Amino acid sequence: MTAGPALAESNPYGELPFDFQVQKVPEAPVYYARGFSAVPDSDNAGHTSNAGFVVTEEGVVVFDALGTPALGYALLQEIRKVTDKPVRRVVVSHYHADHIYGLQAFREHTEGAEVWAQRLTKDYFDPQRFKKGEDADRRLAQRREALSPWVDEDTYLVEPDHLFGEKASFEVGETTFELRHMGPAHAPGDSIMVVPEMGVVFGGDIIYRGRIPFLDSPKVDTKRWQEGLAYLTRMEPKPTFIIPGHGEASANVQEAVDFTSTYLGFVRNTMGTAARNFRSFAQAYEQADWSKYEGMPAFEASNRGNAYRVYLEMEEEVF
């Protein structure tokens, strides 16, 4: 068995302005890094999403790679503190910048770790199929400006090595990993990873906790998103721990699902009523009671855009 290569103590992609740490799931060889509840900026160095890893007898399986090469390298450093077993696979929940730029560190500092993603993520690399706001090149240019020096001219996108369909499973070290496509929802390729023997679910951006979800994308499908959340509550055997794409991990899976589900339901109902009654978006937004959410992280940055995107979505459903 090939051991994981030793890593330099200093971060070759730039030192982070905070102490990067991972937390351990109780009674399981599962670890996760929690991002800050904010939008990516120079203060948080782009550390706004979550990622994690599972240690098995034969190697490590990683879920998501964080939003800069420096963060991906910091995650690798934490893996090496736990084990010298090789990183076998990196499963990506979806191809959005805050989850994938860290793949560069895994590509350059592991021995052949395979990147797995749902097949719809391949569209992220086809500029002829993007709509405004989903263009990978434009997003990279924006991050190079907003997250310099942690995203710079040497930062590049890493394509998946393996694409799966609606579901897939594999074993590493006699531990079973189950992947399930939950999108299009927040993004076309939204997927979760379940570790049944450990009762752990990596939820990706199907689940947000403690901050406003991001819906302002031409690819969002909130109806399908709600169906994915309902699936999580019906899973058997019921998982005992969930790691969301953003926010705090929880041993209460239902509670973790409820926040995202309730927010989606409120926005859909509010904007759907406006669309059915031929009210303008501006009027509907101003008259809506956002008091439950307006004090939360990312409300100012995301909520109005979220509501407008859902307004357009509900217009299509109504008509």
Short mmCIF file of C-alpha atoms in Angstrom, two decimals:
data_model
loop_
_atom_site.label_atom_id
_atom_site.label_comp_id
_atom_site.label_asym_id
_atom_site.label_seq_id
_atom_site.Cartn_x
_atom_site.Cartn_y
_atom_site.Cartn_z
CA MET A 1 0.00 0.00 0.00
CA THR A 2 1.34 3.42 -0.96
CA ALA A 3 1.41 5.87 1.92
CA GLY A 4 0.37 9.44 1.43
CA PRO A 5 3.30 11.76 0.68
CA ALA A 6 4.50 14.08 3.41
CA LEU A 7 3.43 17.68 3.07
CA ALA A 8 5.37 20.86 3.69
CA GLU A 9 4.41 22.69 6.86
CA SER A 10 4.13 25.97 4.98
CA ASN A 11 1.27 26.35 2.51
CA PRO A 12 2.64 26.70 -1.05
CA TYR A 13 -0.58 28.45 -2.15
CA GLY A 14 -0.41 31.15 0.51
CA GLU A 15 -0.79 31.15 4.27
CA LEU A 16 -4.35 31.48 5.56
CA PRO A 17 -5.24 34.37 7.91
CA PHE A 18 -6.77 32.02 10.48
CA ASP A 19 -6.12 28.68 12.16
CA PHE A 20 -7.58 26.00 9.89
CA GLN A 21 -8.99 23.06 11.86
CA VAL A 22 -11.14 19.98 11.42
CA GLN A 23 -13.62 18.42 13.80
CA LYS A 24 -14.26 14.72 14.36
CA VAL A 25 -17.63 13.02 14.20
CA PRO A 26 -18.24 11.21 17.53
CA GLU A 27 -17.34 7.51 17.45
CA ALA A 28 -16.48 7.47 13.73
CA PRO A 29 -13.28 8.00 11.70
CA VAL A 30 -14.95 10.93 9.95
CA TYR A 31 -13.66 14.51 10.04
CA TYR A 32 -14.92 17.79 8.64
CA ALA A 33 -13.89 21.42 8.22
CA ARG A 34 -16.57 24.02 8.74
CA GLY A 35 -16.45 27.25 6.76
CA PHE A 36 -17.44 30.68 7.97
CA SER A 37 -21.10 31.70 7.56
CA ALA A 38 -20.47 34.48 5.06
CA VAL A 39 -19.87 35.14 1.39
CA PRO A 40 -16.30 34.57 0.13
CA ASP A 41 -14.03 37.59 0.66
CA SER A 42 -10.49 38.52 1.65
CA ASP A 43 -11.31 38.36 5.37
CA ASN A 44 -12.30 34.67 5.27
CA ALA A 45 -9.96 33.76 2.37
CA GLY A 46 -12.86 32.00 0.66
CA HIS A 47 -13.46 29.56 3.51
CA THR A 48 -17.26 29.57 3.43
CA SER A 49 -18.13 25.97 2.57
CA ASN A 50 -17.63 22.68 4.38
CA ALA A 51 -15.62 19.63 3.40
CA GLY A 52 -14.71 16.37 5.10
CA PHE A 53 -13.00 13.03 4.87
CA VAL A 54 -13.40 9.42 5.96
CA VAL A 55 -10.43 7.28 7.01
CA THR A 56 -10.60 3.58 6.14
CA GLU A 57 -8.11 0.72 6.44
CA GLU A 58 -7.08 1.15 2.81
CA GLY A 59 -7.18 4.89 2.33
CA VAL A 60 -9.04 8.15 2.62
CA VAL A 61 -12.19 9.33 0.85
CA VAL A 62 -12.67 13.10 0.74
CA PHE A 63 -15.93 14.95 0.14
CA ASP A 64 -15.51 18.39 -1.45
CA ALA A 65 -12.25 20.32 -1.61
CA LEU A 66 -13.10 23.88 -0.46
CA GLY A 67 -12.82 27.18 -2.29
CA THR A 68 -9.11 27.85 -2.91
CA PRO A 69 -5.98 25.76 -3.49
CA ALA A 70 -4.67 27.04 -0.14
CA LEU A 71 -7.75 25.68 1.63
CA GLY A 72 -7.46 22.37 -0.21
CA TYR A 73 -3.85 22.11 0.90
CA ALA A 74 -4.81 22.95 4.50
CA LEU A 75 -7.37 20.14 4.38
CA LEU A 76 -4.65 17.78 3.11
CA GLN A 77 -2.43 18.86 5.97
CA GLU A 78 -5.18 17.93 8.42
CA ILE A 79 -5.60 14.55 6.74
CA ARG A 80 -1.88 13.89 7.17
CA LYS A 81 -2.15 14.71 10.89
CA VAL A 82 -4.72 11.92 11.20
CA THR A 83 -3.29 9.25 8.88
CA ASP A 84 -0.56 8.52 6.36
CA LYS A 85 -2.93 6.39 4.28
CA PRO A 86 -3.31 7.61 0.70
CA VAL A 87 -6.20 9.72 -0.50
CA ARG A 88 -8.06 7.40 -2.86
CA ARG A 89 -10.96 9.55 -4.03
CA VAL A 90 -12.30 13.07 -3.80
CA VAL A 91 -16.07 13.16 -4.31
CA VAL A 92 -17.37 16.58 -5.34
CA SER A 93 -20.92 17.51 -4.36
CA HIS A 94 -21.26 19.95 -7.28
CA TYR A 95 -19.11 22.23 -9.40
CA HIS A 96 -19.39 25.63 -7.72
CA ALA A 97 -16.26 27.64 -6.99
CA ASP A 98 -16.44 27.44 -3.21
CA HIS A 99 -16.27 23.62 -3.36
CA ILE A 100 -13.82 22.91 -6.18
CA TYR A 101 -10.81 25.23 -6.35
CA GLY A 102 -9.15 23.20 -3.61
CA LEU A 103 -9.00 20.25 -6.02
CA GLN A 104 -5.80 21.75 -7.41
CA ALA A 105 -3.98 20.91 -4.18
CA PHE A 106 -5.19 17.30 -4.33
CA ARG A 107 -4.15 17.03 -7.97
CA GLU A 108 -0.67 18.35 -7.25
CA HIS A 109 0.04 16.81 -3.82
CA THR A 110 -1.51 13.33 -3.83
CA GLU A 111 -0.60 10.18 -5.70
CA GLY A 112 -3.43 9.66 -8.14
CA ALA A 113 -6.48 10.60 -6.05
CA GLU A 114 -9.47 10.27 -8.37
CA VAL A 115 -12.01 13.08 -8.57
CA TRP A 116 -15.60 11.83 -8.77
CA ALA A 117 -18.60 13.96 -9.69
CA GLN A 118 -22.11 13.57 -11.08
CA ARG A 119 -22.17 13.61 -14.87
CA LEU A 120 -24.09 16.91 -15.17
CA THR A 121 -21.11 18.71 -13.66
CA LYS A 122 -19.32 18.16 -16.97
CA ASP A 123 -21.39 21.04 -18.36
CA TYR A 124 -19.39 23.39 -16.14
CA PHE A 125 -16.53 23.07 -18.63
CA ASP A 126 -18.63 23.69 -21.76
CA PRO A 127 -18.96 27.46 -22.31
CA GLN A 128 -21.58 26.91 -25.03
CA ARG A 129 -24.01 25.56 -22.44
CA PHE A 130 -23.61 28.16 -19.69
CA LYS A 131 -26.07 30.88 -18.88
CA LYS A 132 -25.05 34.16 -17.33
CA GLY A 133 -23.73 33.66 -13.79
CA GLU A 134 -22.60 30.06 -14.33
CA ASP A 135 -19.65 30.74 -16.60
CA ALA A 136 -16.63 29.01 -15.10
CA ASP A 137 -14.12 31.42 -16.64
CA ARG A 138 -15.98 34.47 -15.38
CA ARG A 139 -16.27 33.00 -11.90
CA LEU A 140 -12.56 32.23 -11.81
CA ALA A 141 -11.78 35.79 -12.91
CA GLN A 142 -14.07 37.14 -10.19
CA ARG A 143 -12.41 34.96 -7.53
CA ARG A 144 -8.95 36.00 -8.67
CA GLU A 145 -9.96 39.56 -7.87
CA ALA A 146 -11.99 38.92 -4.71
CA LEU A 147 -9.76 36.24 -3.17
CA SER A 148 -6.27 37.35 -4.14
CA PRO A 149 -3.67 36.08 -3.30
CA TRP A 150 -5.32 32.70 -2.54
CA VAL A 151 -6.80 32.55 -6.03
CA ASP A 152 -4.40 33.87 -8.67
CA GLU A 153 -3.21 33.40 -12.23
CA ASP A 154 -1.81 29.96 -11.35
CA THR A 155 -5.18 28.70 -10.09
CA TYR A 156 -6.91 26.35 -12.52
CA LEU A 157 -9.98 24.15 -12.68
CA VAL A 158 -9.63 20.41 -12.18
CA GLU A 159 -12.01 18.28 -14.21
CA PRO A 160 -13.53 15.10 -12.75
CA ASP A 161 -11.79 11.82 -13.55
CA HIS A 162 -14.94 9.77 -13.11
CA LEU A 163 -18.57 10.69 -13.75
CA PHE A 164 -21.51 8.81 -12.20
CA GLY A 165 -25.22 8.88 -12.97
CA GLU A 166 -28.19 8.93 -10.61
CA LYS A 167 -26.42 6.80 -8.04
CA ALA A 168 -23.20 4.92 -7.47
CA SER A 169 -21.44 2.99 -4.75
CA PHE A 170 -17.90 1.84 -4.07
CA GLU A 171 -15.83 0.35 -1.28
CA VAL A 172 -12.52 1.49 0.16
CA GLY A 173 -11.07 -0.62 2.96
CA GLU A 174 -14.33 -2.57 3.41
CA THR A 175 -16.21 0.68 4.02
CA THR A 176 -19.13 1.30 1.66
CA PHE A 177 -19.77 4.72 0.17
CA GLU A 178 -23.06 5.51 -1.54
CA LEU A 179 -23.48 8.48 -3.88
CA ARG A 180 -26.87 9.81 -4.92
CA HIS A 181 -27.72 12.57 -7.37
CA MET A 182 -30.14 15.06 -5.80
CA GLY A 183 -30.24 17.66 -8.55
CA PRO A 184 -30.80 19.70 -10.46
CA ALA A 185 -31.44 21.57 -7.21
CA HIS A 186 -28.97 24.20 -5.99
CA ALA A 187 -26.87 23.15 -9.01
CA PRO A 188 -27.30 20.56 -11.78
CA GLY A 189 -24.96 17.96 -10.31
CA ASP A 190 -25.95 18.25 -6.62
CA SER A 191 -25.06 14.98 -4.91
CA ILE A 192 -24.76 13.56 -1.42
CA MET A 193 -22.43 10.89 -0.02
CA VAL A 194 -23.69 8.38 2.55
CA VAL A 195 -21.48 6.18 4.72
CA PRO A 196 -24.10 3.65 5.90
CA GLU A 197 -21.98 1.75 8.44
CA MET A 198 -21.21 5.01 10.21
CA GLY A 199 -24.62 6.64 9.84
CA VAL A 200 -23.02 9.72 8.27
CA VAL A 201 -24.33 11.83 5.39
CA PHE A 202 -22.33 14.48 3.58
CA GLY A 203 -25.14 16.70 2.30
CA GLY A 204 -23.36 19.17 0.04
CA ASP A 205 -25.35 22.28 -0.77
CA ILE A 206 -28.65 20.46 -0.50
CA ILE A 207 -28.31 21.48 3.17
CA TYR A 208 -27.55 24.92 4.59
CA ARG A 209 -27.57 25.62 8.33
CA GLY A 210 -27.30 29.02 9.98
CA ARG A 211 -27.05 31.10 6.80
CA ILE A 212 -29.21 32.00 3.84
CA PRO A 213 -28.95 29.44 1.02
CA PHE A 214 -27.81 30.53 -2.43
CA LEU A 215 -30.56 30.23 -5.05
CA ASP A 216 -29.58 32.95 -7.51
CA SER A 217 -28.53 30.71 -10.37
CA PRO A 218 -30.19 30.04 -13.74
CA LYS A 219 -29.72 26.33 -13.03
CA VAL A 220 -31.57 26.27 -9.69
CA ASP A 221 -34.61 24.01 -9.37
CA THR A 222 -36.25 24.58 -6.00
CA LYS A 223 -39.02 22.03 -6.58
CA ARG A 224 -36.51 19.27 -7.19
CA TRP A 225 -34.47 20.62 -4.28
CA GLN A 226 -37.42 20.14 -1.96
CA GLU A 227 -37.84 16.58 -3.24
CA GLY A 228 -34.21 15.89 -2.37
CA LEU A 229 -34.70 17.20 1.15
CA ALA A 230 -37.77 14.98 1.55
CA TYR A 231 -35.66 12.00 0.45
CA LEU A 232 -33.17 12.70 3.24
CA THR A 233 -35.93 12.46 5.84
CA ARG A 234 -37.12 9.10 4.42
CA MET A 235 -33.74 7.39 4.33
CA GLU A 236 -33.51 3.95 5.93
CA PRO A 237 -31.65 3.24 8.05
CA LYS A 238 -31.91 6.80 9.30
CA PRO A 239 -28.56 8.59 9.37
CA THR A 240 -27.32 9.77 12.75
CA PHE A 241 -25.04 12.61 11.64
CA ILE A 242 -25.18 15.06 8.75
CA ILE A 243 -22.48 17.40 7.46
CA PRO A 244 -24.05 20.17 5.36
CA GLY A 245 -22.44 22.10 2.55
CA HIS A 246 -22.60 25.24 4.67
CA GLY A 247 -23.11 25.67 8.39
CA GLU A 248 -22.87 23.54 11.47
CA ALA A 249 -22.91 19.74 11.35
CA SER A 250 -25.61 18.03 13.38
CA ALA A 251 -26.68 14.78 14.97
CA ASN A 252 -30.29 15.86 14.34
CA VAL A 253 -30.78 15.21 10.64
CA GLN A 254 -34.42 16.33 10.60
CA GLU A 255 -33.56 19.65 12.21
CA ALA A 256 -30.76 20.17 9.69
CA VAL A 257 -33.15 19.53 6.80
CA ASP A 258 -35.91 21.72 8.22
CA PHE A 259 -34.10 25.05 7.98
CA THR A 260 -33.39 24.76 4.25
CA SER A 261 -36.78 23.21 3.54
CA THR A 262 -38.66 25.94 5.43
CA TYR A 263 -36.74 28.73 3.68
CA LEU A 264 -37.36 27.22 0.24
CA GLY A 265 -41.02 26.74 1.04
CA PHE A 266 -41.42 30.33 2.23
CA VAL A 267 -39.77 31.84 -0.85
CA ARG A 268 -41.67 29.56 -3.22
CA ASN A 269 -45.00 30.30 -1.57
CA THR A 270 -44.42 34.06 -1.42
CA MET A 271 -43.18 34.40 -4.98
CA GLY A 272 -45.65 31.84 -6.31
CA THR A 273 -48.59 33.79 -4.87
CA ALA A 274 -47.27 36.95 -6.49
CA ALA A 275 -46.85 35.25 -9.87
CA ARG A 276 -50.38 33.78 -9.77
CA ASN A 277 -51.83 37.18 -8.87
CA PHE A 278 -49.82 39.02 -11.55
CA ARG A 279 -48.04 41.16 -8.96
CA SER A 280 -44.65 42.59 -9.80
CA PHE A 281 -41.57 41.16 -8.19
CA ALA A 282 -40.66 44.49 -6.58
CA GLN A 283 -44.07 44.74 -4.94
CA ALA A 284 -44.01 41.13 -3.80
CA TYR A 285 -40.54 41.43 -2.32
CA GLU A 286 -41.22 44.65 -0.45
CA GLN A 287 -44.45 43.33 1.05
CA ALA A 288 -43.03 39.96 2.13
CA ASP A 289 -42.20 39.43 5.81
CA TRP A 290 -38.51 38.55 5.81
CA SER A 291 -38.09 39.15 9.56
CA LYS A 292 -37.34 35.49 10.28
CA TYR A 293 -34.29 35.60 8.01
CA GLU A 294 -33.08 39.20 7.71
CA GLY A 295 -30.62 38.97 10.61
CA MET A 296 -28.91 35.86 9.25
CA PRO A 297 -25.51 35.70 7.50
CA ALA A 298 -25.68 36.22 3.71
CA PHE A 299 -29.20 37.75 3.86
CA GLU A 300 -28.11 41.10 2.43
CA ALA A 301 -25.90 39.45 -0.19
CA SER A 302 -28.28 36.73 -1.34
CA ASN A 303 -31.91 37.07 -0.34
CA ARG A 304 -33.20 39.52 -2.94
CA GLY A 305 -31.45 37.66 -5.75
CA ASN A 306 -32.81 34.38 -4.39
CA ALA A 307 -36.36 35.73 -4.36
CA TYR A 308 -36.12 37.08 -7.90
CA ARG A 309 -34.77 33.80 -9.22
CA VAL A 310 -37.62 31.90 -7.57
CA TYR A 311 -40.14 34.48 -8.86
CA LEU A 312 -39.01 33.65 -12.41
CA GLU A 313 -39.14 29.93 -11.62
CA MET A 314 -42.66 30.20 -10.23
CA GLU A 315 -43.81 32.20 -13.27
CA GLU A 316 -42.74 29.25 -15.43
CA GLU A 317 -44.58 26.79 -13.16
CA VAL A 318 -47.75 28.88 -13.14
CA PHE A 319 -47.87 29.59 -16.84
#
